Coordinates of N, CA and C in Angstrom, one line a residue:
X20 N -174.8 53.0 46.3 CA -173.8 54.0 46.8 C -173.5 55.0 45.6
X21 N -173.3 56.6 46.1 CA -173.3 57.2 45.4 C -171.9 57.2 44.8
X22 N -171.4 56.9 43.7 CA -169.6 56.9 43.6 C -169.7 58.6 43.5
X23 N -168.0 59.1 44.2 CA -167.6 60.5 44.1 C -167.1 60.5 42.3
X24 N -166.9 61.9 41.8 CA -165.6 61.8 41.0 C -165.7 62.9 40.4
X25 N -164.7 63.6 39.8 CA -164.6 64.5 39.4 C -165.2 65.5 38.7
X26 N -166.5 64.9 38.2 CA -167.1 65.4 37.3 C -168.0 65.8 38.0
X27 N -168.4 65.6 39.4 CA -169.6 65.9 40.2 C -169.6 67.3 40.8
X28 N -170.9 67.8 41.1 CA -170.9 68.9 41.8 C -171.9 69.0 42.3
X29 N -171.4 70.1 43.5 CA -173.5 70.3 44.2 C -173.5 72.2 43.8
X30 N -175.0 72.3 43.8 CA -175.5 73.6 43.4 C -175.6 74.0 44.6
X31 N -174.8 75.3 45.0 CA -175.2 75.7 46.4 C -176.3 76.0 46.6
X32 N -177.1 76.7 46.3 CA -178.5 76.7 46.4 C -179.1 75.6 46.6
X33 N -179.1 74.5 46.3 CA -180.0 73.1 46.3 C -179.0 72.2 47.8
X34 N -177.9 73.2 48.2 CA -177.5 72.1 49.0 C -177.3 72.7 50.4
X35 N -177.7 74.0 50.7 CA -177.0 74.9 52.1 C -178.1 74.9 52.9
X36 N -177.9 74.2 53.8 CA -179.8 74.7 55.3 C -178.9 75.4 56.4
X37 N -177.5 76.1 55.7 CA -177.5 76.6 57.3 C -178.2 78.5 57.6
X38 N -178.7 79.3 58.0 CA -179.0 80.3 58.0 C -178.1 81.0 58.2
X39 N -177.1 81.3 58.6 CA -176.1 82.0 58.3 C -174.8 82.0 57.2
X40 N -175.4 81.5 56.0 CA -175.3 81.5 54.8 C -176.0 81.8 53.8
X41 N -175.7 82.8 53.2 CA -176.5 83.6 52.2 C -175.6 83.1 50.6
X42 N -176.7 82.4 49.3 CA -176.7 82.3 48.6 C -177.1 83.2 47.1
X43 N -176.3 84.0 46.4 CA -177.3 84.7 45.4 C -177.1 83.7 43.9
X44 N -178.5 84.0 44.0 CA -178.9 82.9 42.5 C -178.9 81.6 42.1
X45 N -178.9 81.1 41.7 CA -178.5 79.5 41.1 C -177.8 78.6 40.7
X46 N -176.2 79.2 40.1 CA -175.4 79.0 39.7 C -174.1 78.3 40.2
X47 N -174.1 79.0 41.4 CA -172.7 79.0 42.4 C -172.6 77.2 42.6
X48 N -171.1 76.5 42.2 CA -171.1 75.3 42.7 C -170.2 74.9 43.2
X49 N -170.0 73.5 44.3 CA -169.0 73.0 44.9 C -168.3 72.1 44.1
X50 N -167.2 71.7 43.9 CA -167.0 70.5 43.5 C -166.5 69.2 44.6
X51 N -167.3 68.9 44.8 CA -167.3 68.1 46.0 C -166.9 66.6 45.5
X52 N -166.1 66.1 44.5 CA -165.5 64.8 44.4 C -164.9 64.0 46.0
X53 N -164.2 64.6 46.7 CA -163.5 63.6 47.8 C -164.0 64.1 49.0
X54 N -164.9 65.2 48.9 CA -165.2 64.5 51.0 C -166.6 64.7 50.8
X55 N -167.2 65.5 52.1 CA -168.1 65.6 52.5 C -169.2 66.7 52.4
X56 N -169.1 66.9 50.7 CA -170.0 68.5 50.5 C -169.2 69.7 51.1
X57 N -170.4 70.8 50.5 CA -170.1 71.8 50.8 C -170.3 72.2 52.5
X58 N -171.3 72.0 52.9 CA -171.4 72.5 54.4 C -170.6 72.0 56.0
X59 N -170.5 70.3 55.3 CA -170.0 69.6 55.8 C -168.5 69.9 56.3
X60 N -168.2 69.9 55.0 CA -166.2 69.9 54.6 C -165.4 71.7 54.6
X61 N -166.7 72.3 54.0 CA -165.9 73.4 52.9 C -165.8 74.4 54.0
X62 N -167.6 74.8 54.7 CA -167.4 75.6 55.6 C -167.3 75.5 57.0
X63 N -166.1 75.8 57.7 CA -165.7 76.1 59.0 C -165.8 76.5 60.1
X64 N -166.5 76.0 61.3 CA -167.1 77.2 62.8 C -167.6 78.2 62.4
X65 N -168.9 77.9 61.8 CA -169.5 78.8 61.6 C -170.7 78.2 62.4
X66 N -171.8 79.4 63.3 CA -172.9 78.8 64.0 C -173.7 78.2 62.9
X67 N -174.8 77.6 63.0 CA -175.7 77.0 62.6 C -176.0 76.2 61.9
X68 N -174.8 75.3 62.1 CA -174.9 74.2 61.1 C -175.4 72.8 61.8
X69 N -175.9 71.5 61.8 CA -176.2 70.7 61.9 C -176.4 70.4 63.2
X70 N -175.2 70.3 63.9 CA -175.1 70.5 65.9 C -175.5 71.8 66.5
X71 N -175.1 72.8 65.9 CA -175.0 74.4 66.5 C -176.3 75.0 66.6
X72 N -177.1 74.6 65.5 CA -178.2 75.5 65.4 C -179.0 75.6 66.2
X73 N -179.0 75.0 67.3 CA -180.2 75.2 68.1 C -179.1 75.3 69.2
X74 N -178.4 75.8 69.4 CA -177.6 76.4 70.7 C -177.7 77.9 70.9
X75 N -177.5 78.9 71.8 CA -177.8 80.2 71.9 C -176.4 81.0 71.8
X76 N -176.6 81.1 70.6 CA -175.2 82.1 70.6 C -174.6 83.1 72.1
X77 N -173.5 83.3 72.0 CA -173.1 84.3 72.9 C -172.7 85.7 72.2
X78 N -172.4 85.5 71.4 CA -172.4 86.5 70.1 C -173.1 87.1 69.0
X79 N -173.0 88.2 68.5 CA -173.3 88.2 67.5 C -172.4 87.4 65.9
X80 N -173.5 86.7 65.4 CA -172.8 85.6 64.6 C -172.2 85.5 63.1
X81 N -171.0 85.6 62.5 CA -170.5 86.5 61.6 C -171.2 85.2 60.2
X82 N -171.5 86.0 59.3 CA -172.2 85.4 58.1 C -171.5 85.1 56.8
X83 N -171.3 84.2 56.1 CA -170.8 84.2 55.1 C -171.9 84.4 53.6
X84 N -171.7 84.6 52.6 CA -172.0 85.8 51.8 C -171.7 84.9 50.3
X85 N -172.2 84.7 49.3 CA -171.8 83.9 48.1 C -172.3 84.6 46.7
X86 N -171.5 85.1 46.1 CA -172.4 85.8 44.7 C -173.0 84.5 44.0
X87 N -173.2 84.7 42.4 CA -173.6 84.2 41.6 C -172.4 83.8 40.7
X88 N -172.9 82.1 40.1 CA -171.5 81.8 39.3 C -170.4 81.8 39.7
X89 N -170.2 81.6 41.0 CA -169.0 81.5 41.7 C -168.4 79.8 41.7
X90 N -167.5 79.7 41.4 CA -166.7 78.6 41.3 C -165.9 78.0 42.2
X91 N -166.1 76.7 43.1 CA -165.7 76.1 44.2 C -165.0 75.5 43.8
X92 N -163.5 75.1 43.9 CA -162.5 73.9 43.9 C -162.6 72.8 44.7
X93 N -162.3 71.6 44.5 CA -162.7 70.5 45.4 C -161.5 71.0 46.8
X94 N -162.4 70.7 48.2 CA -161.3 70.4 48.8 C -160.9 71.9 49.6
X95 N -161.7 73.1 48.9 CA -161.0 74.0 49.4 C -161.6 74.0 51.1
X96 N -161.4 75.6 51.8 CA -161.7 75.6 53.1 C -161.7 77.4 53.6
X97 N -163.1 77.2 53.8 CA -163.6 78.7 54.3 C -163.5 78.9 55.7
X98 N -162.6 79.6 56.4 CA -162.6 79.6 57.9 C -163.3 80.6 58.3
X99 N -164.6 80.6 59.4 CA -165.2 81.4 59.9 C -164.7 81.7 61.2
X100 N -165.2 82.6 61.5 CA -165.0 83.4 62.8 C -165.5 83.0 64.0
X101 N -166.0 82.1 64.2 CA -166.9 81.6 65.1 C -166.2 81.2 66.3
X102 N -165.1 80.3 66.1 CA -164.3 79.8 67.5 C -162.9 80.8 67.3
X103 N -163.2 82.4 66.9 CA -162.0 83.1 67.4 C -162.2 83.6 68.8
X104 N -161.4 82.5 69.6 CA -161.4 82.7 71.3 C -159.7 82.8 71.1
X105 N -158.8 82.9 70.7 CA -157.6 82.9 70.7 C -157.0 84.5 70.8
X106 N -157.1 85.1 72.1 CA -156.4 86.4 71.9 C -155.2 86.4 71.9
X107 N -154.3 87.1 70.9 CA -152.7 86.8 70.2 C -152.3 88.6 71.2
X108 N -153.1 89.4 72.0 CA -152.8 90.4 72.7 C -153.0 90.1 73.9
X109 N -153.4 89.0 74.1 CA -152.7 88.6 75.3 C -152.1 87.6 76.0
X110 N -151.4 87.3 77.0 CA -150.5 87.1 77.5 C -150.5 85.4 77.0
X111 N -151.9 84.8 77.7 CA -152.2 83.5 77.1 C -152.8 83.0 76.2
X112 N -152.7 82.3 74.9 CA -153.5 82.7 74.2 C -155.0 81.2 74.3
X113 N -154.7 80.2 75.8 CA -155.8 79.8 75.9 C -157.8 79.8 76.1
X114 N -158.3 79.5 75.2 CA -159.9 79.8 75.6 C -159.9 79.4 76.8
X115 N -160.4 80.3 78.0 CA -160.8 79.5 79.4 C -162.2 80.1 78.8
X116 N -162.8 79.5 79.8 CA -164.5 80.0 79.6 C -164.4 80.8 80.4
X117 N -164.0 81.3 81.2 CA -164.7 82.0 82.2 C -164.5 83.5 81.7
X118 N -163.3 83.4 81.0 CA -163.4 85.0 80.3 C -163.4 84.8 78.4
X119 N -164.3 83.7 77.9 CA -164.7 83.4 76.5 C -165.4 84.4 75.7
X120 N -166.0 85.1 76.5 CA -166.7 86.0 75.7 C -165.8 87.6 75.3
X121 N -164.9 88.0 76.5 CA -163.9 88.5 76.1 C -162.6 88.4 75.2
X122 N -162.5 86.7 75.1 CA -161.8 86.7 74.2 C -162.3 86.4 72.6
X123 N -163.5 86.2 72.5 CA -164.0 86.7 71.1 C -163.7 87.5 70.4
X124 N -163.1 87.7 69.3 CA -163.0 88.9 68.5 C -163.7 88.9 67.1
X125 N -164.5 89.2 66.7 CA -165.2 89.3 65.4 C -164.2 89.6 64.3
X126 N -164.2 88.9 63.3 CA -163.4 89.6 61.9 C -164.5 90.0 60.3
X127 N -165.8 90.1 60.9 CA -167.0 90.3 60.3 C -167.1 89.1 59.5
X128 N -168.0 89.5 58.4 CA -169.2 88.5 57.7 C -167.4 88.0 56.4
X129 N -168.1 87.3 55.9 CA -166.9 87.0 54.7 C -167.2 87.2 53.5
X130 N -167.5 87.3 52.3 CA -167.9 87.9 51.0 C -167.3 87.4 49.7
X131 N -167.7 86.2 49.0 CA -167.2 85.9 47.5 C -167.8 86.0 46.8
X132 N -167.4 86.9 46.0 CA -167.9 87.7 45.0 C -168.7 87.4 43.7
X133 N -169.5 87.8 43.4 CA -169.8 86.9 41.8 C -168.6 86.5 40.6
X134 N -169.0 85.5 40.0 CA -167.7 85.5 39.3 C -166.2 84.8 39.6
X135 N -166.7 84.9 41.0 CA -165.2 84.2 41.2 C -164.6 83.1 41.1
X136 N -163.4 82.5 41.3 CA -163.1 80.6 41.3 C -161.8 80.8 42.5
X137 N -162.5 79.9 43.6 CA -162.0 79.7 44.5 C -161.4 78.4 43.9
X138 N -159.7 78.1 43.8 CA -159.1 77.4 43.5 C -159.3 75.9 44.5
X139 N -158.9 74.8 44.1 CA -158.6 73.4 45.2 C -157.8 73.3 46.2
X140 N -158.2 73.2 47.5 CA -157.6 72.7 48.6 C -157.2 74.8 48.7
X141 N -157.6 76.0 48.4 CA -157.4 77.1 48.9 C -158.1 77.3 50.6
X142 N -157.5 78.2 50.9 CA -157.9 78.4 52.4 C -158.7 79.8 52.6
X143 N -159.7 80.0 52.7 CA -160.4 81.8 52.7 C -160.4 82.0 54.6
X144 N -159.2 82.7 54.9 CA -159.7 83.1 56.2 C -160.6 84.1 56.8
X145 N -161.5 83.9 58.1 CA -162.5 85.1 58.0 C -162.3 86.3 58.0
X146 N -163.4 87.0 57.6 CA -164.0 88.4 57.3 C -163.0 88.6 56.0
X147 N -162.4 87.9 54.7 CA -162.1 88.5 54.1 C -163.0 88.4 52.8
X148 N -162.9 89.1 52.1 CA -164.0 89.8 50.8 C -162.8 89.4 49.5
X149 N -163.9 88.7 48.8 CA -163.2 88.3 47.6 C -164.0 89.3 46.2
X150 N -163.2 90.0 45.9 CA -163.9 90.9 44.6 C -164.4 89.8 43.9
X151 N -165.4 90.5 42.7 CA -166.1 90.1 41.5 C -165.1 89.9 40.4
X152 N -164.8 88.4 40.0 CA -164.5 88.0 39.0 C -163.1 87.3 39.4
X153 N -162.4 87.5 40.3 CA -161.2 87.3 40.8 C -161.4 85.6 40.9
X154 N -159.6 85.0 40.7 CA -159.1 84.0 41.2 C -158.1 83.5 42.4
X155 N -158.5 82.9 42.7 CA -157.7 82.1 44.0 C -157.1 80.9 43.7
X156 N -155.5 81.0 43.5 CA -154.5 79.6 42.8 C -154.7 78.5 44.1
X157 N -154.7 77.3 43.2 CA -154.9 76.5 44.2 C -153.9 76.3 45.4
X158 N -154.2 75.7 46.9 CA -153.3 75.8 47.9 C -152.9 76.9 48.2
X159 N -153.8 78.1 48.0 CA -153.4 79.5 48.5 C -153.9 79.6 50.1
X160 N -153.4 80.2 50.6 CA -153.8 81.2 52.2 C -154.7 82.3 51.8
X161 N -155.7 82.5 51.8 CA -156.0 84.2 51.5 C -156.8 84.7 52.8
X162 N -155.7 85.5 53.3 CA -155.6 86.5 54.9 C -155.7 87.9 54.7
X163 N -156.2 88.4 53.2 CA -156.7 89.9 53.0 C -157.6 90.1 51.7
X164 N -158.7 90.7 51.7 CA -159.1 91.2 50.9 C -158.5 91.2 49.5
X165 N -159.2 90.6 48.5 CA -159.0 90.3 46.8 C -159.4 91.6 46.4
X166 N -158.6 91.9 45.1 CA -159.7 93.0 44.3 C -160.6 92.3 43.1
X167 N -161.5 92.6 42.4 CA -161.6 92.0 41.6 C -161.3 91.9 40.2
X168 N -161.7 91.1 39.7 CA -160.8 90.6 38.4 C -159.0 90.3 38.5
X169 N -158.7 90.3 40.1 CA -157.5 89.7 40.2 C -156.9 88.4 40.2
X170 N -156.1 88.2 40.1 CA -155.6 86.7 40.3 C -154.7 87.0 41.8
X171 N -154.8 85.9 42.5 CA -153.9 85.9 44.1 C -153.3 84.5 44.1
X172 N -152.1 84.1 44.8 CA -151.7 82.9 45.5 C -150.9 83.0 46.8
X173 N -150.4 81.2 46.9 CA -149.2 81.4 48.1 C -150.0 81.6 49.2
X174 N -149.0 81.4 50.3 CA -149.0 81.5 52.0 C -148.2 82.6 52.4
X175 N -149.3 83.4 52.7 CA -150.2 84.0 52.6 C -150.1 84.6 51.3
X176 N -151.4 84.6 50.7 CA -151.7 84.9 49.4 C -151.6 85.8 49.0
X177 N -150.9 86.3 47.6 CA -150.3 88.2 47.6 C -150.9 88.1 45.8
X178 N -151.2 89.3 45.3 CA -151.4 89.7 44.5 C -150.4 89.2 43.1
X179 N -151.0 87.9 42.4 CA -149.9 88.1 40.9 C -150.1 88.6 39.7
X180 N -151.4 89.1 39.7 CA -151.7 90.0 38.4 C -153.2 90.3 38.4
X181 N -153.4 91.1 37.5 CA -155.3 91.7 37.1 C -155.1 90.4 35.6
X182 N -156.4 90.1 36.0 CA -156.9 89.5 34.9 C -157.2 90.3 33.5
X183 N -157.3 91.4 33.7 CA -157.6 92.6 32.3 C -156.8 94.0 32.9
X184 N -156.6 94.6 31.6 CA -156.2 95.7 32.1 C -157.1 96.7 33.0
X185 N -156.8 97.6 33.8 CA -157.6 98.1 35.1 C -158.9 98.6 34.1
X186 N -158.2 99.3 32.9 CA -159.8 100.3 32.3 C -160.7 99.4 32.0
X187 N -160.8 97.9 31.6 CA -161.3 97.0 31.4 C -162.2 96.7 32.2
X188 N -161.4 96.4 33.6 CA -161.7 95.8 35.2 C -163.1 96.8 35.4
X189 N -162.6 98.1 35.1 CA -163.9 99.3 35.4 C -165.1 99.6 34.6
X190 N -164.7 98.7 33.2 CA -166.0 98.7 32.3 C -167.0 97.9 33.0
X191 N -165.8 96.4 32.9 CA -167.1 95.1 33.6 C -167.8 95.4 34.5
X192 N -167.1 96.3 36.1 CA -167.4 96.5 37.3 C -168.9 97.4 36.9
X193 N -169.0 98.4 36.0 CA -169.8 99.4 35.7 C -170.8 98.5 34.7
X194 N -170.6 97.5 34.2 CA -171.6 96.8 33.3 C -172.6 96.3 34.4
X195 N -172.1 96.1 35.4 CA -172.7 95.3 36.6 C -173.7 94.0 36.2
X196 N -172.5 92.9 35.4 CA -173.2 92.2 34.5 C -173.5 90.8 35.7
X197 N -173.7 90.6 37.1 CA -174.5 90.0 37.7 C -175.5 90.1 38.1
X198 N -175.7 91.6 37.9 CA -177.2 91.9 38.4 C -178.3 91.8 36.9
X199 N -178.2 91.3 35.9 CA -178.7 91.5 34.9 C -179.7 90.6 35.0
X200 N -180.8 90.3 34.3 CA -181.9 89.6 34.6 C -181.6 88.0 33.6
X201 N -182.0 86.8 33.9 CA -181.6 85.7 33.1 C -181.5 85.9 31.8
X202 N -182.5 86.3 31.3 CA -182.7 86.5 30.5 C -181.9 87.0 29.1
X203 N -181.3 88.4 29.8 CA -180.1 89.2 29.3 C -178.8 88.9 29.1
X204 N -178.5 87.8 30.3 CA -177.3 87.3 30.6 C -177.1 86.3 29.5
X205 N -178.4 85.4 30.0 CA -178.1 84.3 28.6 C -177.9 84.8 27.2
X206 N -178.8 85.7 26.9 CA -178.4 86.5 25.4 C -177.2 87.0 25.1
X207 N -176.3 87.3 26.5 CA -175.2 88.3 26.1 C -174.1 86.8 26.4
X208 N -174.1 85.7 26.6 CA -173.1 84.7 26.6 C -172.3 84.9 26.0
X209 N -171.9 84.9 24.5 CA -171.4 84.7 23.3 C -170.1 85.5 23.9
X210 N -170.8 86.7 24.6 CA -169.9 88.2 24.1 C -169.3 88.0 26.0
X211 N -169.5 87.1 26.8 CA -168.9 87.0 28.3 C -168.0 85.6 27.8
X212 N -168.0 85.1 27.1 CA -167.1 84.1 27.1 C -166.2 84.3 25.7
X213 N -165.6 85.4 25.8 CA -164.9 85.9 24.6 C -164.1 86.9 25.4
X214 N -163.0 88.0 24.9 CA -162.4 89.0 25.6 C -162.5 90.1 24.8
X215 N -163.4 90.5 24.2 CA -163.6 92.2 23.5 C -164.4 92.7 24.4
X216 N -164.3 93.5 25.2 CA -164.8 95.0 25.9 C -165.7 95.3 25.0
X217 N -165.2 95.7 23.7 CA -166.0 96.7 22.9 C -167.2 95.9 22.8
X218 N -167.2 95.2 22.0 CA -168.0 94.0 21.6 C -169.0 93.7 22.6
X219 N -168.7 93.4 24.1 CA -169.7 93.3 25.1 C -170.4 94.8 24.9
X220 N -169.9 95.6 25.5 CA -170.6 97.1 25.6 C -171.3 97.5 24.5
X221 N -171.3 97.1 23.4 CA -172.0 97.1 22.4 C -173.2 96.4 22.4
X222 N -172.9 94.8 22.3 CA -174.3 94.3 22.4 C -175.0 94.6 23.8
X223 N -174.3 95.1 25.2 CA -175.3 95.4 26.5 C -176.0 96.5 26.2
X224 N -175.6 97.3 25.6 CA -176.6 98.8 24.9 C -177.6 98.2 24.2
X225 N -176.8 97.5 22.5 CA -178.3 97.2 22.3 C -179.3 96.4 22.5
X226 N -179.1 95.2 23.4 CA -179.6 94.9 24.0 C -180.6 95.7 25.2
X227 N -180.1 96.5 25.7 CA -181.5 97.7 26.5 C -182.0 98.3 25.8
X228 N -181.3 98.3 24.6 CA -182.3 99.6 23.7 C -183.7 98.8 23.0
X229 N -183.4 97.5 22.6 CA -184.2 96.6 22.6 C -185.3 96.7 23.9
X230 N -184.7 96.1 24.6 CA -186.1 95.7 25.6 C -186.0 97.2 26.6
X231 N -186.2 98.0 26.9 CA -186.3 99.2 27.6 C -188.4 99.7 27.1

């Protein structure tokens, strides 16, 4: 038996067969100490998972989206759009089947950002987009769009600060330091796990002036 515990994790990449989940890179992990993985536990009514996949959609089917380096909390919970049969505009808000397809309403694909840390036991409701670099405090609700490099909490989750000041927020965003090749990334660690601006922007120059 495998024992759980805190120290464990799965690599999304090495652990998602569902196709309507898109992975970027290698990095992104779950911490999956007390249940049942990431696919199992984390993501919610989403088609194509284990039972679903070979059923024929009635819809077009909303996708969830995962940067690089993204950080999972044990426990948390991604709600997809998949069983939104509940119309709150009208009168009843039970799924009958007979008008199910009407009451679908898409809230699109969902989007976490590179960089990010989705806090323990947090909640991501669908279609919302988690900026690049941003946090999610644990046991939050998050029912709108993150920016990035922000911190968020609470039910429903509200904005409690930028992680750097905004001119900062627009260096990193413009360094576009996820798309960098391994290579670069690993070289420039020193200066991502530290807080000088200058210092990063310095060595990412000369570092292209080097290899260019």
């Amino acid at each position: 038996m495998n024992k759980k515990h805190w120290s464990k994790y799965q690599l999304l990449h090495e652990v998602v067969t569902n196709p309507n989940i898109t992975i970027k890179g290698t990095h992104s992990y779950y911490s999956d100490c007390w249940d049942n993985g990431f696919e199992e536990s984390v993501v919610r009514y989403l088609h194509g998972d284990e039972v679903s996949r070979n059923w024929e959609p009635r819809w077009e089917i909303d996708k969830l989206h995962i940067g690089d380096y993204v950080c999972i909390g044990a426990e948390a919970v991604i709600m997809m759009g998949g069983n939104h049969t509940h119309r709150m505009d009208w009168f009843c808000l039970y799924p009958f089947m007979d008008f199910i397809e009407e009451a679908y309403e898409s809230r699109g694909d969902t989007v976490i950002g590179d960089g990010a840390w989705i806090g323990m036991r947090s909640m991501i409701m669908p279609g919302v987009k988690i900026g690049e670099g941003a946090v999610i405090a644990a046991n939050s609700v998050v029912t709108k769009d993150v920016a990035p490099y922000s911190v968020v909490g609470g039910t429903p989750a509200k904005a409690i600060r930028l992680r750097f000041d905004p001119e900062i927020i627009q260096d990193l965003l413009a360094l576009t330091i996820y798309e960098w090749p391994q290579e670069k990334f690993d070289a420039m660690k020193r200066y991502l796990c530290a807080s000088d601006i200058h210092k990063l922007k310095q060595a990412s120059s000369e570092y292209d002036s080097q290899h260019s």
